[in-house]
Short mmCIF file of N, CA and C in Angstrom, two decimals:
data_model
loop_
_atom_site.label_atom_id
_atom_site.label_comp_id
_atom_site.label_asym_id
_atom_site.label_seq_id
_atom_site.Cartn_x
_atom_site.Cartn_y
_atom_site.Cartn_z
N MET A 1 93.65 -13.86 -66.32
CA MET A 1 93.95 -14.66 -65.01
C MET A 1 92.51 -14.59 -64.38
N ARG A 2 91.97 -15.56 -63.77
CA ARG A 2 90.74 -15.73 -62.92
C ARG A 2 90.84 -15.13 -61.34
N ASN A 3 89.78 -14.47 -60.73
CA ASN A 3 89.90 -14.07 -59.60
C ASN A 3 89.27 -15.19 -58.83
N ARG A 4 90.20 -16.26 -58.30
CA ARG A 4 89.64 -17.27 -57.82
C ARG A 4 89.30 -17.25 -56.20
N ALA A 5 89.82 -15.89 -55.44
CA ALA A 5 89.60 -15.95 -54.10
C ALA A 5 88.29 -15.09 -53.98
N SER A 6 87.58 -14.97 -54.86
CA SER A 6 86.06 -14.19 -54.78
C SER A 6 86.30 -12.76 -54.05
N VAL A 7 87.39 -12.33 -54.09
CA VAL A 7 87.46 -10.79 -53.70
C VAL A 7 87.29 -9.73 -54.80
N PRO A 8 86.49 -8.82 -54.45
CA PRO A 8 86.07 -7.89 -55.39
C PRO A 8 87.42 -6.92 -55.82
N PRO A 9 87.44 -6.93 -57.07
CA PRO A 9 88.66 -6.01 -57.54
C PRO A 9 88.44 -4.52 -57.08
N ARG A 10 89.96 -4.00 -56.69
CA ARG A 10 89.75 -2.72 -56.00
C ARG A 10 90.59 -1.77 -56.87
N ASP A 11 90.15 -0.44 -56.85
CA ASP A 11 90.91 0.50 -57.75
C ASP A 11 92.29 0.79 -56.87
N GLU A 12 93.15 1.48 -57.67
CA GLU A 12 94.52 1.74 -56.88
C GLU A 12 94.58 2.56 -55.74
N THR A 13 93.55 3.55 -55.52
CA THR A 13 93.41 4.36 -54.27
C THR A 13 92.94 3.34 -53.30
N ALA A 14 91.95 2.60 -53.49
CA ALA A 14 91.38 1.63 -52.41
C ALA A 14 92.53 0.64 -51.96
N PHE A 15 93.34 0.23 -52.90
CA PHE A 15 94.36 -0.61 -52.46
C PHE A 15 95.66 -0.01 -51.69
N ILE A 16 95.88 1.28 -51.80
CA ILE A 16 96.92 2.08 -51.32
C ILE A 16 96.46 2.43 -49.97
N ASN A 17 94.98 2.75 -49.76
CA ASN A 17 94.41 3.23 -48.45
C ASN A 17 93.92 2.06 -47.65
N GLY A 18 93.77 0.98 -48.26
CA GLY A 18 93.07 -0.11 -47.51
C GLY A 18 94.11 -0.80 -46.65
N GLY A 19 93.56 -1.70 -45.86
CA GLY A 19 94.11 -2.67 -45.12
C GLY A 19 94.92 -1.80 -44.00
N THR A 20 96.14 -2.26 -43.66
CA THR A 20 97.05 -1.44 -42.64
C THR A 20 97.73 -0.66 -43.21
N ALA A 21 97.83 -0.45 -44.42
CA ALA A 21 98.76 0.62 -45.12
C ALA A 21 98.63 2.01 -44.61
N GLY A 22 99.63 2.50 -44.01
CA GLY A 22 99.64 4.12 -43.50
C GLY A 22 98.90 4.18 -42.30
N THR A 23 98.58 3.13 -41.41
CA THR A 23 97.79 3.36 -40.05
C THR A 23 99.02 3.57 -38.92
N ASP A 24 100.08 2.94 -39.22
CA ASP A 24 100.99 3.22 -38.09
C ASP A 24 102.17 3.75 -38.78
N LYS A 25 103.07 4.42 -37.73
CA LYS A 25 104.13 4.91 -38.40
C LYS A 25 105.26 3.58 -38.34
N PRO A 26 106.21 3.70 -39.44
CA PRO A 26 106.96 2.47 -39.57
C PRO A 26 107.76 2.36 -38.30
N VAL A 27 108.00 0.99 -37.81
CA VAL A 27 108.92 0.65 -36.61
C VAL A 27 110.21 0.57 -37.11
N LYS A 28 111.08 1.64 -36.43
CA LYS A 28 112.62 1.51 -36.76
C LYS A 28 113.23 0.41 -36.20
N ALA A 29 113.83 -0.41 -37.16
CA ALA A 29 114.80 -1.50 -36.69
C ALA A 29 115.86 -1.01 -35.78
N PRO A 30 116.08 -1.91 -34.80
CA PRO A 30 117.30 -1.35 -33.81
C PRO A 30 118.47 -1.48 -34.52
N GLU A 31 119.25 -0.51 -34.14
CA GLU A 31 120.63 -0.29 -34.88
C GLU A 31 121.64 -1.25 -34.44
N LYS A 32 122.29 -1.90 -35.54
CA LYS A 32 123.20 -2.76 -34.94
C LYS A 32 124.60 -2.14 -34.39
N THR A 33 125.04 -2.79 -33.45
CA THR A 33 126.19 -2.20 -32.72
C THR A 33 127.43 -2.24 -33.42
N HIS A 34 127.62 -3.52 -34.11
CA HIS A 34 128.75 -3.93 -34.76
C HIS A 34 128.19 -4.77 -36.27
N LEU A 35 129.20 -4.74 -37.03
CA LEU A 35 128.72 -5.45 -38.25
C LEU A 35 129.43 -6.94 -37.96
N VAL A 36 128.72 -7.82 -38.55
CA VAL A 36 128.98 -9.29 -38.41
C VAL A 36 129.29 -9.80 -39.89
N SER A 37 130.56 -10.21 -40.11
CA SER A 37 130.80 -10.81 -41.39
C SER A 37 130.55 -12.20 -41.50
N LYS A 38 130.00 -12.77 -42.48
CA LYS A 38 129.62 -14.12 -42.84
C LYS A 38 130.81 -15.01 -42.80
N ALA A 39 130.74 -16.03 -42.27
CA ALA A 39 131.80 -17.30 -42.29
C ALA A 39 132.25 -17.50 -43.51
N LYS A 40 133.14 -17.68 -44.02
CA LYS A 40 133.48 -18.14 -45.33
C LYS A 40 134.10 -19.56 -45.38
N PRO A 41 133.68 -20.37 -45.99
CA PRO A 41 134.12 -21.82 -46.12
C PRO A 41 135.52 -21.98 -46.57
N VAL A 42 136.39 -22.85 -46.04
CA VAL A 42 137.74 -22.98 -46.17
C VAL A 42 138.08 -24.45 -46.27
N SER A 43 139.07 -24.88 -46.79
CA SER A 43 139.34 -26.20 -47.03
C SER A 43 140.73 -26.49 -46.10
N VAL A 44 140.64 -27.27 -45.21
CA VAL A 44 141.78 -27.43 -44.22
C VAL A 44 142.35 -29.11 -44.22
N SER A 45 143.53 -29.18 -44.36
CA SER A 45 144.04 -30.45 -44.24
C SER A 45 144.48 -30.70 -42.96
N LEU A 46 144.12 -31.84 -42.25
CA LEU A 46 144.48 -32.10 -40.93
C LEU A 46 144.79 -33.55 -40.84
N PHE A 47 145.89 -33.90 -40.13
CA PHE A 47 146.09 -35.39 -39.91
C PHE A 47 144.96 -36.04 -38.83
N GLU A 48 144.87 -37.26 -38.86
CA GLU A 48 144.02 -37.98 -38.24
C GLU A 48 144.07 -37.80 -36.67
N ASP A 49 145.39 -37.31 -36.10
CA ASP A 49 145.68 -37.06 -34.70
C ASP A 49 144.91 -35.72 -34.45
N ASN A 50 145.07 -34.76 -35.51
CA ASN A 50 144.30 -33.40 -35.20
C ASN A 50 142.97 -33.56 -35.23
N LEU A 51 142.37 -34.40 -35.93
CA LEU A 51 140.95 -34.67 -36.10
C LEU A 51 140.37 -35.45 -34.76
N LYS A 52 141.44 -36.30 -34.43
CA LYS A 52 140.90 -36.94 -33.09
C LYS A 52 140.92 -36.05 -31.92
N ASP A 53 142.04 -35.07 -31.79
CA ASP A 53 142.04 -34.07 -30.91
C ASP A 53 140.90 -32.99 -30.84
N ILE A 54 140.45 -32.73 -32.16
CA ILE A 54 139.27 -31.82 -32.01
C ILE A 54 138.13 -32.33 -31.74
N ASP A 55 137.78 -33.55 -32.23
CA ASP A 55 136.50 -34.53 -31.78
C ASP A 55 136.57 -34.56 -30.12
N ASP A 56 137.82 -34.90 -29.52
CA ASP A 56 137.77 -35.05 -28.26
C ASP A 56 137.51 -33.86 -27.60
N ILE A 57 137.82 -32.73 -27.97
CA ILE A 57 137.40 -31.43 -27.47
C ILE A 57 136.00 -31.16 -27.53
N ILE A 58 135.38 -31.68 -28.65
CA ILE A 58 134.06 -31.51 -28.85
C ILE A 58 133.19 -32.39 -27.96
N ARG A 59 133.61 -33.40 -27.83
CA ARG A 59 133.15 -34.57 -26.73
C ARG A 59 133.13 -33.94 -25.42
N GLU A 60 134.39 -33.31 -24.90
CA GLU A 60 134.33 -32.88 -23.79
C GLU A 60 133.34 -31.57 -23.43
N GLU A 61 133.28 -30.81 -24.36
CA GLU A 61 132.35 -29.77 -24.39
C GLU A 61 130.95 -30.23 -24.19
N MET A 62 130.63 -31.26 -24.79
CA MET A 62 129.26 -31.87 -24.92
C MET A 62 128.90 -32.49 -23.43
N VAL A 63 130.21 -33.12 -22.88
CA VAL A 63 129.77 -33.79 -21.57
C VAL A 63 129.75 -32.77 -20.45
N SER A 64 130.34 -31.47 -20.59
CA SER A 64 130.22 -30.50 -19.71
C SER A 64 129.08 -29.93 -19.84
N GLY A 65 128.22 -30.09 -20.79
CA GLY A 65 126.79 -29.52 -20.80
C GLY A 65 126.78 -28.07 -21.63
N SER A 66 127.88 -27.63 -22.01
CA SER A 66 127.97 -26.48 -22.86
C SER A 66 127.15 -26.41 -24.18
N ALA A 67 127.00 -25.37 -24.68
CA ALA A 67 126.14 -25.22 -25.79
C ALA A 67 126.87 -26.16 -27.12
N ARG A 68 126.17 -26.56 -28.03
CA ARG A 68 126.65 -27.42 -29.06
C ARG A 68 127.91 -26.63 -29.94
N VAL A 69 128.89 -27.44 -29.98
CA VAL A 69 130.02 -27.26 -30.62
C VAL A 69 130.36 -27.91 -31.77
N ASN A 70 130.98 -27.49 -32.92
CA ASN A 70 131.32 -28.09 -34.04
C ASN A 70 132.65 -27.93 -34.32
N ARG A 71 133.44 -28.45 -35.27
CA ARG A 71 134.75 -28.43 -35.82
C ARG A 71 135.12 -27.04 -36.07
N SER A 72 134.20 -26.37 -36.67
CA SER A 72 134.62 -24.78 -37.10
C SER A 72 134.73 -23.88 -35.95
N ASP A 73 133.88 -24.26 -34.93
CA ASP A 73 133.98 -23.56 -33.58
C ASP A 73 135.33 -23.80 -32.77
N VAL A 74 135.83 -25.05 -32.82
CA VAL A 74 137.10 -25.47 -32.09
C VAL A 74 138.19 -24.69 -33.04
N MET A 75 138.28 -24.64 -34.48
CA MET A 75 139.07 -24.03 -35.20
C MET A 75 139.18 -22.52 -35.09
N ARG A 76 138.14 -21.90 -34.78
CA ARG A 76 137.98 -20.44 -34.51
C ARG A 76 138.51 -20.13 -33.31
N ALA A 77 138.42 -21.04 -32.41
CA ALA A 77 138.91 -20.77 -31.01
C ALA A 77 140.30 -20.94 -30.99
N ALA A 78 140.83 -21.81 -31.80
CA ALA A 78 142.34 -22.24 -31.96
C ALA A 78 143.06 -20.87 -32.52
N VAL A 79 142.41 -20.15 -33.52
CA VAL A 79 142.87 -19.22 -34.15
C VAL A 79 142.88 -17.85 -33.12
N ASP A 80 141.99 -17.77 -32.40
CA ASP A 80 141.85 -16.80 -31.41
C ASP A 80 142.97 -16.93 -30.36
N ALA A 81 143.08 -18.21 -30.01
CA ALA A 81 144.14 -18.30 -28.82
C ALA A 81 145.61 -18.22 -29.51
N LEU A 82 145.78 -18.33 -30.74
CA LEU A 82 146.99 -18.06 -31.38
C LEU A 82 147.35 -16.53 -31.47
N LYS A 83 146.24 -15.57 -31.61
CA LYS A 83 146.34 -14.39 -31.52
C LYS A 83 146.79 -13.62 -30.33
N LYS A 84 146.74 -14.58 -29.09
CA LYS A 84 147.11 -14.08 -28.03
C LYS A 84 148.70 -14.49 -27.73
N LEU A 85 149.27 -15.17 -28.49
CA LEU A 85 150.73 -15.59 -28.43
C LEU A 85 151.58 -14.45 -29.20
N THR A 86 152.82 -14.48 -28.82
CA THR A 86 153.72 -13.63 -29.39
C THR A 86 154.02 -14.25 -30.79
N LYS A 87 154.78 -13.54 -31.65
CA LYS A 87 155.14 -13.99 -33.08
C LYS A 87 155.98 -15.09 -32.88
N SER A 88 157.16 -14.91 -31.85
CA SER A 88 158.01 -16.21 -31.77
C SER A 88 157.45 -17.43 -31.22
N GLU A 89 156.50 -17.15 -30.29
CA GLU A 89 155.62 -18.59 -29.89
C GLU A 89 154.85 -19.11 -30.76
N ILE A 90 154.23 -18.20 -31.81
CA ILE A 90 153.62 -18.88 -32.78
C ILE A 90 154.38 -19.47 -34.01
N SER A 91 155.61 -19.02 -34.09
CA SER A 91 156.75 -19.62 -35.05
C SER A 91 157.09 -20.82 -34.41
N THR A 92 157.41 -21.08 -33.20
CA THR A 92 157.70 -22.25 -32.52
C THR A 92 156.57 -23.38 -32.55
N LEU A 93 155.51 -22.84 -32.43
CA LEU A 93 154.23 -23.80 -32.50
C LEU A 93 154.23 -24.33 -33.79
N ILE A 94 154.17 -23.60 -34.89
CA ILE A 94 154.24 -23.78 -36.23
C ILE A 94 155.31 -25.05 -36.67
N GLN A 95 156.77 -24.54 -36.20
CA GLN A 95 157.85 -25.62 -36.40
C GLN A 95 157.51 -26.97 -35.70
N GLU A 96 156.90 -26.84 -34.64
CA GLU A 96 156.73 -28.24 -33.82
C GLU A 96 155.59 -28.95 -34.65
N ALA A 97 154.81 -28.25 -35.23
CA ALA A 97 153.62 -28.91 -35.82
C ALA A 97 154.11 -29.51 -37.02
N LYS A 98 155.12 -28.93 -37.98
CA LYS A 98 155.61 -29.45 -39.01
C LYS A 98 156.45 -30.62 -38.95
N GLN A 99 157.27 -30.53 -37.65
CA GLN A 99 157.97 -31.77 -37.49
C GLN A 99 157.44 -32.96 -37.00
N ARG A 100 155.98 -33.00 -36.52
CA ARG A 100 155.18 -34.17 -36.32
C ARG A 100 154.66 -34.79 -37.47
N GLN A 101 154.81 -34.26 -38.60
CA GLN A 101 154.31 -34.82 -39.75
C GLN A 101 154.97 -36.07 -39.87
#
């Protein structure tokens, strides 16, 4: 292989001790306070009415000047809202949603 950069070849010691190697102590990365798991893609079947409702929520967020919102954000918020309900309230909501089919 040709040396096209016109840089003279260096021996191993010159390479290790040259440049910025070993001049500063390595900077410690800030420790993360909590682990963040990566979002996993899932397939969800929704009725047209559900999609329209989600899109309306996104539109309202855009009009209010909030940060960019997508359907995944709305679905995550819905799941978080469900966590705040009792088991019987969740069951009631699920039954009502099934009946609207």
